[in-house]
Amino acid sequence: MSAAREYQFTRRDFDYLRRISNQRTGIVVSDDKFDMFYSRLARRVRALGLSNFADYCDYLEAPENAEEITELVNAVTTNLTSFFREKHHFEFLAERALGEAIDRNRATRRIRIWSAGCSTGEEPYSIAMVLAENADRLRGWDVQILASDIDSNVLEQAARGVYPAARVEGLPASRLKRFFQKGRGRQAGKVRVKDALRDLIRFEQINLMEPLGLDTQDIVFCRNVIIYFDKPTKVGLMDRFAGVLVDGGYLIIGHSESLYQVTSRFELIGHTVYR
């Protein structure tokens, strides 16, 4: 036990907690996350009035404390995102994928896009801006973005659509004026996404490790998520994604991710863009 630590945290505690995390999220937690687990979960030990991490592990074992698993997942999942991160993906959406979805769905006039692992919401709101900028092509269409995450805390933050003004500094002035409201008074220094964008998005807590049970999707964004999974978990998830995507639909993943030797159900057609 480190002298600087408030609570005893053993390797046995760490192994138990990362096993629970893996079972729930599919994320493989490496040995070097020992200190991260301590720092993020010590607040849960403190909030529950427990003496050490062994007591916390025992607490998680009790069926009546099942909701604490959600708190654990919220604490240890990593959420790093920004508006229009990996800009080429949104250019691909505007210049190719959206047009193909319009051509494919003229009979139903319906388009569905899923932001899987949406974190604090910057990705689905960026998608919504692209759709709003193509409103003339989509007039009279039923268009909806599903934004999901396993972390209920970031999902609530995403649904609120309120951000520090510094988070939108990189956006063009035209987008800032059209899609955001500046906070005043107690909300000074913050911006809020306008309702026109928020109305395009449905926020829902979804665990990617479980059967999806979703409507057919035209495009799925799942970026910087599968990097944390082992190969069997990736294979299962790709099967689930292929099961909800239309034939010819697109899966967009993160810049450091690849489906090489993971699945034969998708073909690479652009930089981390699969069909």
mmCIF file of C-alpha atoms in Angstrom:
data_model
loop_
_atom_site.group_PDB
_atom_site.id
_atom_site.type_symbol
_atom_site.label_atom_id
_atom_site.label_comp_id
_atom_site.label_asym_id
_atom_site.label_seq_id
_atom_site.Cartn_x
_atom_site.Cartn_y
_atom_site.Cartn_z
ATOM 1 C CA MET A 1 0.000 0.000 0.000
ATOM 2 C CA SER A 2 1.378 3.401 -0.963
ATOM 3 C CA ALA A 3 1.789 5.804 1.947
ATOM 4 C CA ALA A 4 0.051 8.470 -0.129
ATOM 5 C CA ARG A 5 -3.056 6.373 -0.586
ATOM 6 C CA GLU A 6 -6.159 6.840 1.498
ATOM 7 C CA TYR A 7 -7.354 3.244 1.030
ATOM 8 C CA GLN A 8 -5.630 -0.107 0.736
ATOM 9 C CA PHE A 9 -5.729 -1.295 -2.876
ATOM 10 C CA THR A 10 -4.225 -4.688 -3.658
ATOM 11 C CA ARG A 11 -3.498 -6.519 -6.882
ATOM 12 C CA ARG A 12 -6.335 -8.889 -5.994
ATOM 13 C CA ASP A 13 -8.740 -5.935 -5.761
ATOM 14 C CA PHE A 14 -7.520 -4.604 -9.107
ATOM 15 C CA ASP A 15 -7.876 -7.974 -10.845
ATOM 16 C CA TYR A 16 -11.423 -8.387 -9.530
ATOM 17 C CA LEU A 17 -12.500 -4.875 -10.552
ATOM 18 C CA ARG A 18 -11.022 -5.060 -14.025
ATOM 19 C CA ARG A 19 -12.651 -8.457 -14.557
ATOM 20 C CA ILE A 20 -16.042 -6.959 -13.631
ATOM 21 C CA SER A 21 -15.358 -4.017 -15.950
ATOM 22 C CA ASN A 22 -14.407 -6.342 -18.813
ATOM 23 C CA GLN A 23 -17.498 -8.500 -18.352
ATOM 24 C CA ARG A 24 -19.717 -5.423 -18.527
ATOM 25 C CA THR A 25 -17.988 -3.384 -21.237
ATOM 26 C CA GLY A 26 -15.692 -5.721 -23.182
ATOM 27 C CA ILE A 27 -12.801 -3.354 -22.485
ATOM 28 C CA VAL A 28 -9.484 -5.062 -21.795
ATOM 29 C CA VAL A 29 -7.773 -3.311 -18.888
ATOM 30 C CA SER A 30 -3.978 -3.599 -18.974
ATOM 31 C CA ASP A 31 -1.690 -3.842 -15.953
ATOM 32 C CA ASP A 32 -0.595 -0.237 -16.315
ATOM 33 C CA LYS A 33 -4.099 0.973 -15.399
ATOM 34 C CA PHE A 34 -3.609 -0.011 -11.726
ATOM 35 C CA ASP A 35 -3.132 3.579 -10.527
ATOM 36 C CA MET A 36 -5.901 4.872 -12.774
ATOM 37 C CA PHE A 37 -8.358 2.401 -11.279
ATOM 38 C CA TYR A 38 -7.386 3.476 -7.789
ATOM 39 C CA SER A 39 -7.707 7.201 -8.458
ATOM 40 C CA ARG A 40 -11.061 6.920 -10.211
ATOM 41 C CA LEU A 41 -12.668 4.424 -7.824
ATOM 42 C CA ALA A 42 -11.388 5.818 -4.529
ATOM 43 C CA ARG A 43 -14.209 8.370 -4.709
ATOM 44 C CA ARG A 44 -16.734 5.516 -4.828
ATOM 45 C CA VAL A 45 -15.148 3.869 -1.790
ATOM 46 C CA ARG A 46 -15.342 7.221 -0.020
ATOM 47 C CA ALA A 47 -18.914 7.949 -1.099
ATOM 48 C CA LEU A 48 -20.099 4.572 0.181
ATOM 49 C CA GLY A 49 -18.322 5.011 3.508
ATOM 50 C CA LEU A 50 -16.208 1.863 3.062
ATOM 51 C CA SER A 51 -12.831 1.182 4.679
ATOM 52 C CA ASN A 52 -10.874 -0.212 1.737
ATOM 53 C CA PHE A 53 -11.147 -1.665 -1.762
ATOM 54 C CA ALA A 54 -11.686 -5.192 -0.475
ATOM 55 C CA ASP A 55 -14.901 -3.937 1.110
ATOM 56 C CA TYR A 56 -15.817 -2.306 -2.200
ATOM 57 C CA CYS A 57 -15.337 -5.615 -4.034
ATOM 58 C CA ASP A 58 -17.569 -7.322 -1.455
ATOM 59 C CA TYR A 59 -20.132 -4.547 -1.912
ATOM 60 C CA LEU A 60 -20.252 -5.199 -5.661
ATOM 61 C CA GLU A 61 -20.890 -8.907 -5.017
ATOM 62 C CA ALA A 62 -24.206 -8.234 -3.294
ATOM 63 C CA PRO A 63 -27.176 -8.505 -5.720
ATOM 64 C CA GLU A 64 -28.954 -5.586 -4.050
ATOM 65 C CA ASN A 65 -26.001 -3.341 -5.017
ATOM 66 C CA ALA A 66 -26.177 -4.087 -8.748
ATOM 67 C CA GLU A 67 -26.566 -0.385 -9.597
ATOM 68 C CA GLU A 68 -23.027 0.213 -8.316
ATOM 69 C CA ILE A 69 -21.720 -1.647 -11.382
ATOM 70 C CA THR A 70 -22.957 1.310 -13.430
ATOM 71 C CA GLU A 71 -21.022 3.693 -11.172
ATOM 72 C CA LEU A 72 -17.893 1.571 -11.641
ATOM 73 C CA VAL A 73 -18.260 1.612 -15.428
ATOM 74 C CA ASN A 74 -18.881 5.370 -15.445
ATOM 75 C CA ALA A 75 -15.743 5.927 -13.380
ATOM 76 C CA VAL A 76 -13.297 3.839 -15.401
ATOM 77 C CA THR A 77 -14.403 4.396 -19.004
ATOM 78 C CA THR A 78 -12.374 6.982 -20.890
ATOM 79 C CA ASN A 79 -14.190 9.841 -22.637
ATOM 80 C CA LEU A 80 -12.095 11.982 -24.973
ATOM 81 C CA THR A 81 -13.764 13.713 -27.895
ATOM 82 C CA SER A 82 -14.222 17.011 -29.722
ATOM 83 C CA PHE A 83 -16.424 18.566 -32.395
ATOM 84 C CA PHE A 84 -15.548 17.357 -35.917
ATOM 85 C CA ARG A 85 -12.711 15.191 -34.593
ATOM 86 C CA GLU A 86 -11.129 13.414 -37.587
ATOM 87 C CA LYS A 87 -12.701 15.902 -39.978
ATOM 88 C CA HIS A 88 -12.375 13.645 -43.037
ATOM 89 C CA HIS A 89 -15.117 11.383 -41.662
ATOM 90 C CA PHE A 90 -17.636 14.214 -41.697
ATOM 91 C CA GLU A 91 -16.518 15.253 -45.176
ATOM 92 C CA PHE A 92 -17.125 11.661 -46.289
ATOM 93 C CA LEU A 93 -20.595 11.793 -44.709
ATOM 94 C CA ALA A 94 -21.481 15.009 -46.520
ATOM 95 C CA GLU A 95 -19.892 14.225 -49.879
ATOM 96 C CA ARG A 96 -20.669 10.528 -50.325
ATOM 97 C CA ALA A 97 -22.425 8.529 -47.609
ATOM 98 C CA LEU A 98 -25.408 10.850 -47.214
ATOM 99 C CA GLY A 99 -26.050 10.992 -50.961
ATOM 100 C CA GLU A 100 -25.913 7.213 -51.227
ATOM 101 C CA ALA A 101 -28.380 6.872 -48.337
ATOM 102 C CA ILE A 102 -30.744 9.316 -50.064
ATOM 103 C CA ASP A 103 -30.570 7.355 -53.318
ATOM 104 C CA ARG A 104 -31.067 4.038 -51.527
ATOM 105 C CA ASN A 105 -34.006 5.175 -49.400
ATOM 106 C CA ARG A 106 -36.106 7.254 -51.793
ATOM 107 C CA ALA A 107 -39.059 4.913 -51.311
ATOM 108 C CA THR A 108 -39.093 5.189 -47.520
ATOM 109 C CA ARG A 109 -37.575 8.693 -47.212
ATOM 110 C CA ARG A 110 -35.965 7.520 -43.990
ATOM 111 C CA ILE A 111 -32.315 7.707 -42.859
ATOM 112 C CA ARG A 112 -30.806 6.384 -39.630
ATOM 113 C CA ILE A 113 -27.290 7.154 -38.355
ATOM 114 C CA TRP A 114 -25.866 5.743 -35.127
ATOM 115 C CA SER A 115 -23.123 7.311 -33.028
ATOM 116 C CA ALA A 116 -22.056 4.306 -30.919
ATOM 117 C CA GLY A 117 -19.920 5.424 -27.999
ATOM 118 C CA CYS A 118 -21.001 9.048 -28.274
ATOM 119 C CA SER A 119 -19.291 10.164 -25.039
ATOM 120 C CA THR A 120 -20.241 13.773 -24.162
ATOM 121 C CA GLY A 121 -22.041 14.335 -27.465
ATOM 122 C CA GLU A 122 -19.634 16.197 -29.718
ATOM 123 C CA GLU A 123 -19.736 13.444 -32.361
ATOM 124 C CA PRO A 124 -23.543 13.184 -32.787
ATOM 125 C CA TYR A 125 -23.886 16.969 -32.743
ATOM 126 C CA SER A 126 -21.209 17.186 -35.470
ATOM 127 C CA ILE A 127 -23.202 14.650 -37.507
ATOM 128 C CA ALA A 128 -26.344 16.702 -36.886
ATOM 129 C CA MET A 129 -24.614 19.840 -38.191
ATOM 130 C CA VAL A 130 -23.757 18.033 -41.424
ATOM 131 C CA LEU A 131 -27.390 16.956 -41.787
ATOM 132 C CA ALA A 132 -28.654 20.468 -41.049
ATOM 133 C CA GLU A 133 -26.305 21.877 -43.677
ATOM 134 C CA ASN A 134 -27.888 19.455 -46.162
ATOM 135 C CA ALA A 135 -31.450 20.286 -45.134
ATOM 136 C CA ASP A 136 -32.536 21.091 -48.706
ATOM 137 C CA ARG A 137 -31.722 17.523 -49.782
ATOM 138 C CA LEU A 138 -33.540 16.085 -46.767
ATOM 139 C CA ARG A 139 -36.702 18.179 -46.726
ATOM 140 C CA GLY A 140 -39.660 15.907 -45.979
ATOM 141 C CA TRP A 141 -37.416 13.036 -44.867
ATOM 142 C CA ASP A 142 -37.514 11.152 -41.571
ATOM 143 C CA VAL A 143 -33.918 11.519 -40.389
ATOM 144 C CA GLN A 144 -32.689 10.554 -36.929
ATOM 145 C CA ILE A 145 -29.353 10.109 -35.175
ATOM 146 C CA LEU A 146 -29.120 7.554 -32.381
ATOM 147 C CA ALA A 147 -26.424 8.555 -29.876
ATOM 148 C CA SER A 148 -25.479 5.897 -27.360
ATOM 149 C CA ASP A 149 -22.935 5.222 -24.661
ATOM 150 C CA ILE A 150 -22.554 2.792 -21.780
ATOM 151 C CA ASP A 151 -21.618 5.649 -19.405
ATOM 152 C CA SER A 152 -24.849 7.165 -18.088
ATOM 153 C CA ASN A 153 -23.088 10.287 -16.775
ATOM 154 C CA VAL A 154 -21.617 11.383 -20.105
ATOM 155 C CA LEU A 155 -24.893 10.497 -21.808
ATOM 156 C CA GLU A 156 -26.768 12.923 -19.545
ATOM 157 C CA GLN A 157 -24.169 15.586 -20.303
ATOM 158 C CA ALA A 158 -24.529 14.946 -24.033
ATOM 159 C CA ALA A 159 -28.307 15.227 -23.883
ATOM 160 C CA ARG A 160 -28.028 18.618 -22.154
ATOM 161 C CA GLY A 161 -25.846 19.923 -24.978
ATOM 162 C CA VAL A 162 -24.096 22.519 -22.798
ATOM 163 C CA TYR A 163 -20.333 22.997 -23.189
ATOM 164 C CA PRO A 164 -17.579 25.367 -22.059
ATOM 165 C CA ALA A 165 -17.094 27.988 -24.765
ATOM 166 C CA ALA A 166 -13.504 26.819 -25.190
ATOM 167 C CA ARG A 167 -14.779 23.503 -26.596
ATOM 168 C CA VAL A 168 -16.187 25.206 -29.703
ATOM 169 C CA GLU A 169 -13.382 27.673 -30.384
ATOM 170 C CA GLY A 170 -12.174 25.687 -33.393
ATOM 171 C CA LEU A 171 -15.527 25.833 -35.197
ATOM 172 C CA PRO A 172 -16.117 28.339 -38.025
ATOM 173 C CA ALA A 173 -18.024 31.469 -37.021
ATOM 174 C CA SER A 174 -20.876 30.472 -39.361
ATOM 175 C CA ARG A 175 -21.451 27.202 -37.503
ATOM 176 C CA LEU A 176 -21.146 28.864 -34.099
ATOM 177 C CA LYS A 177 -23.796 31.430 -35.010
ATOM 178 C CA ARG A 178 -26.161 28.935 -36.614
ATOM 179 C CA PHE A 179 -25.980 26.049 -34.146
ATOM 180 C CA PHE A 180 -25.039 27.420 -30.699
ATOM 181 C CA GLN A 181 -26.431 29.872 -28.168
ATOM 182 C CA LYS A 182 -24.072 31.854 -25.952
ATOM 183 C CA GLY A 183 -24.705 31.594 -22.237
ATOM 184 C CA ARG A 184 -25.475 34.735 -20.236
ATOM 185 C CA GLY A 185 -25.457 35.518 -16.540
ATOM 186 C CA ARG A 186 -24.779 32.352 -14.572
ATOM 187 C CA GLN A 187 -24.197 30.514 -17.867
ATOM 188 C CA ALA A 188 -21.578 32.974 -19.131
ATOM 189 C CA GLY A 189 -18.588 31.209 -20.630
ATOM 190 C CA LYS A 190 -20.753 28.333 -21.854
ATOM 191 C CA VAL A 191 -22.615 27.523 -25.054
ATOM 192 C CA ARG A 192 -25.733 25.443 -25.641
ATOM 193 C CA VAL A 193 -26.558 23.463 -28.761
ATOM 194 C CA LYS A 194 -29.702 24.856 -30.411
ATOM 195 C CA ASP A 195 -32.882 22.792 -30.379
ATOM 196 C CA ALA A 196 -32.804 22.330 -34.166
ATOM 197 C CA LEU A 197 -29.807 20.025 -33.714
ATOM 198 C CA ARG A 198 -30.968 18.428 -30.494
ATOM 199 C CA ASP A 199 -34.250 17.446 -32.158
ATOM 200 C CA LEU A 200 -32.346 15.267 -34.649
ATOM 201 C CA ILE A 201 -30.811 13.119 -31.916
ATOM 202 C CA ARG A 202 -32.149 10.395 -29.625
ATOM 203 C CA PHE A 203 -29.886 9.582 -26.686
ATOM 204 C CA GLU A 204 -29.946 6.052 -25.282
ATOM 205 C CA GLN A 205 -27.765 3.973 -22.965
ATOM 206 C CA ILE A 206 -26.574 0.911 -24.905
ATOM 207 C CA ASN A 207 -24.050 -1.758 -23.947
ATOM 208 C CA LEU A 208 -22.318 -2.875 -27.145
ATOM 209 C CA MET A 209 -21.619 -6.265 -25.569
ATOM 210 C CA GLU A 210 -25.328 -7.129 -25.510
ATOM 211 C CA PRO A 211 -27.789 -7.911 -28.355
ATOM 212 C CA LEU A 212 -28.552 -4.593 -30.021
ATOM 213 C CA GLY A 213 -32.217 -4.905 -31.003
ATOM 214 C CA LEU A 214 -32.060 -1.740 -33.129
ATOM 215 C CA ASP A 215 -33.747 -0.551 -36.301
ATOM 216 C CA THR A 216 -31.706 -0.882 -39.483
ATOM 217 C CA GLN A 217 -28.980 1.765 -39.718
ATOM 218 C CA ASP A 218 -27.511 3.423 -42.807
ATOM 219 C CA ILE A 219 -24.281 4.617 -41.185
ATOM 220 C CA VAL A 220 -22.586 3.705 -37.901
ATOM 221 C CA PHE A 221 -19.885 5.814 -36.277
ATOM 222 C CA CYS A 222 -17.959 3.794 -33.675
ATOM 223 C CA ARG A 223 -14.680 5.629 -33.288
ATOM 224 C CA ASN A 224 -11.957 5.052 -30.730
ATOM 225 C CA VAL A 225 -14.008 2.355 -29.003
ATOM 226 C CA ILE A 226 -12.829 -0.993 -30.356
ATOM 227 C CA ILE A 227 -9.211 -0.104 -29.619
ATOM 228 C CA TYR A 228 -9.929 -1.192 -26.046
ATOM 229 C CA PHE A 229 -11.340 -4.635 -27.009
ATOM 230 C CA ASP A 230 -9.633 -7.983 -27.487
ATOM 231 C CA LYS A 231 -10.027 -9.793 -30.815
ATOM 232 C CA PRO A 232 -12.948 -12.119 -29.854
ATOM 233 C CA THR A 233 -14.876 -9.093 -28.552
ATOM 234 C CA LYS A 234 -14.172 -7.164 -31.772
ATOM 235 C CA VAL A 235 -15.336 -10.106 -33.892
ATOM 236 C CA GLY A 236 -18.630 -10.341 -32.001
ATOM 237 C CA LEU A 237 -19.211 -6.596 -32.201
ATOM 238 C CA MET A 238 -18.536 -6.497 -35.943
ATOM 239 C CA ASP A 239 -21.154 -9.217 -36.418
ATOM 240 C CA ARG A 240 -23.644 -7.131 -34.435
ATOM 241 C CA PHE A 241 -22.835 -4.011 -36.467
ATOM 242 C CA ALA A 242 -23.157 -5.939 -39.749
ATOM 243 C CA GLY A 243 -26.505 -7.208 -38.507
ATOM 244 C CA VAL A 244 -27.958 -3.704 -38.045
ATOM 245 C CA LEU A 245 -26.401 -2.011 -41.099
ATOM 246 C CA VAL A 246 -28.160 -2.023 -44.470
ATOM 247 C CA ASP A 247 -26.368 -3.660 -47.387
ATOM 248 C CA GLY A 248 -23.931 -1.013 -48.595
ATOM 249 C CA GLY A 249 -24.099 0.851 -45.283
ATOM 250 C CA TYR A 250 -20.962 2.336 -43.748
ATOM 251 C CA LEU A 251 -19.058 1.694 -40.518
ATOM 252 C CA ILE A 252 -16.671 4.484 -39.542
ATOM 253 C CA ILE A 253 -14.003 3.730 -36.916
ATOM 254 C CA GLY A 254 -11.139 5.646 -35.294
ATOM 255 C CA HIS A 255 -7.827 6.632 -36.878
ATOM 256 C CA SER A 256 -5.814 4.133 -34.826
ATOM 257 C CA GLU A 257 -8.237 1.235 -35.331
ATOM 258 C CA SER A 258 -8.456 -1.462 -38.003
ATOM 259 C CA LEU A 259 -10.620 -4.435 -38.913
ATOM 260 C CA TYR A 260 -7.673 -6.260 -40.512
ATOM 261 C CA GLN A 261 -7.975 -9.988 -39.713
ATOM 262 C CA VAL A 262 -11.042 -9.239 -37.557
ATOM 263 C CA THR A 263 -13.937 -9.722 -39.975
ATOM 264 C CA SER A 264 -14.713 -10.476 -43.603
ATOM 265 C CA ARG A 265 -18.113 -8.766 -43.430
ATOM 266 C CA PHE A 266 -16.733 -5.290 -44.175
ATOM 267 C CA GLU A 267 -14.459 -3.944 -46.889
ATOM 268 C CA LEU A 268 -12.142 -0.969 -46.417
ATOM 269 C CA ILE A 269 -13.086 1.784 -48.874
ATOM 270 C CA GLY A 270 -11.408 4.833 -47.327
ATOM 271 C CA HIS A 271 -9.335 5.986 -44.380
ATOM 272 C CA THR A 272 -10.935 3.976 -41.513
ATOM 273 C CA VAL A 273 -14.217 3.867 -43.461
ATOM 274 C CA TYR A 274 -15.712 0.412 -44.114
ATOM 275 C CA ARG A 275 -18.694 -0.803 -46.171
#
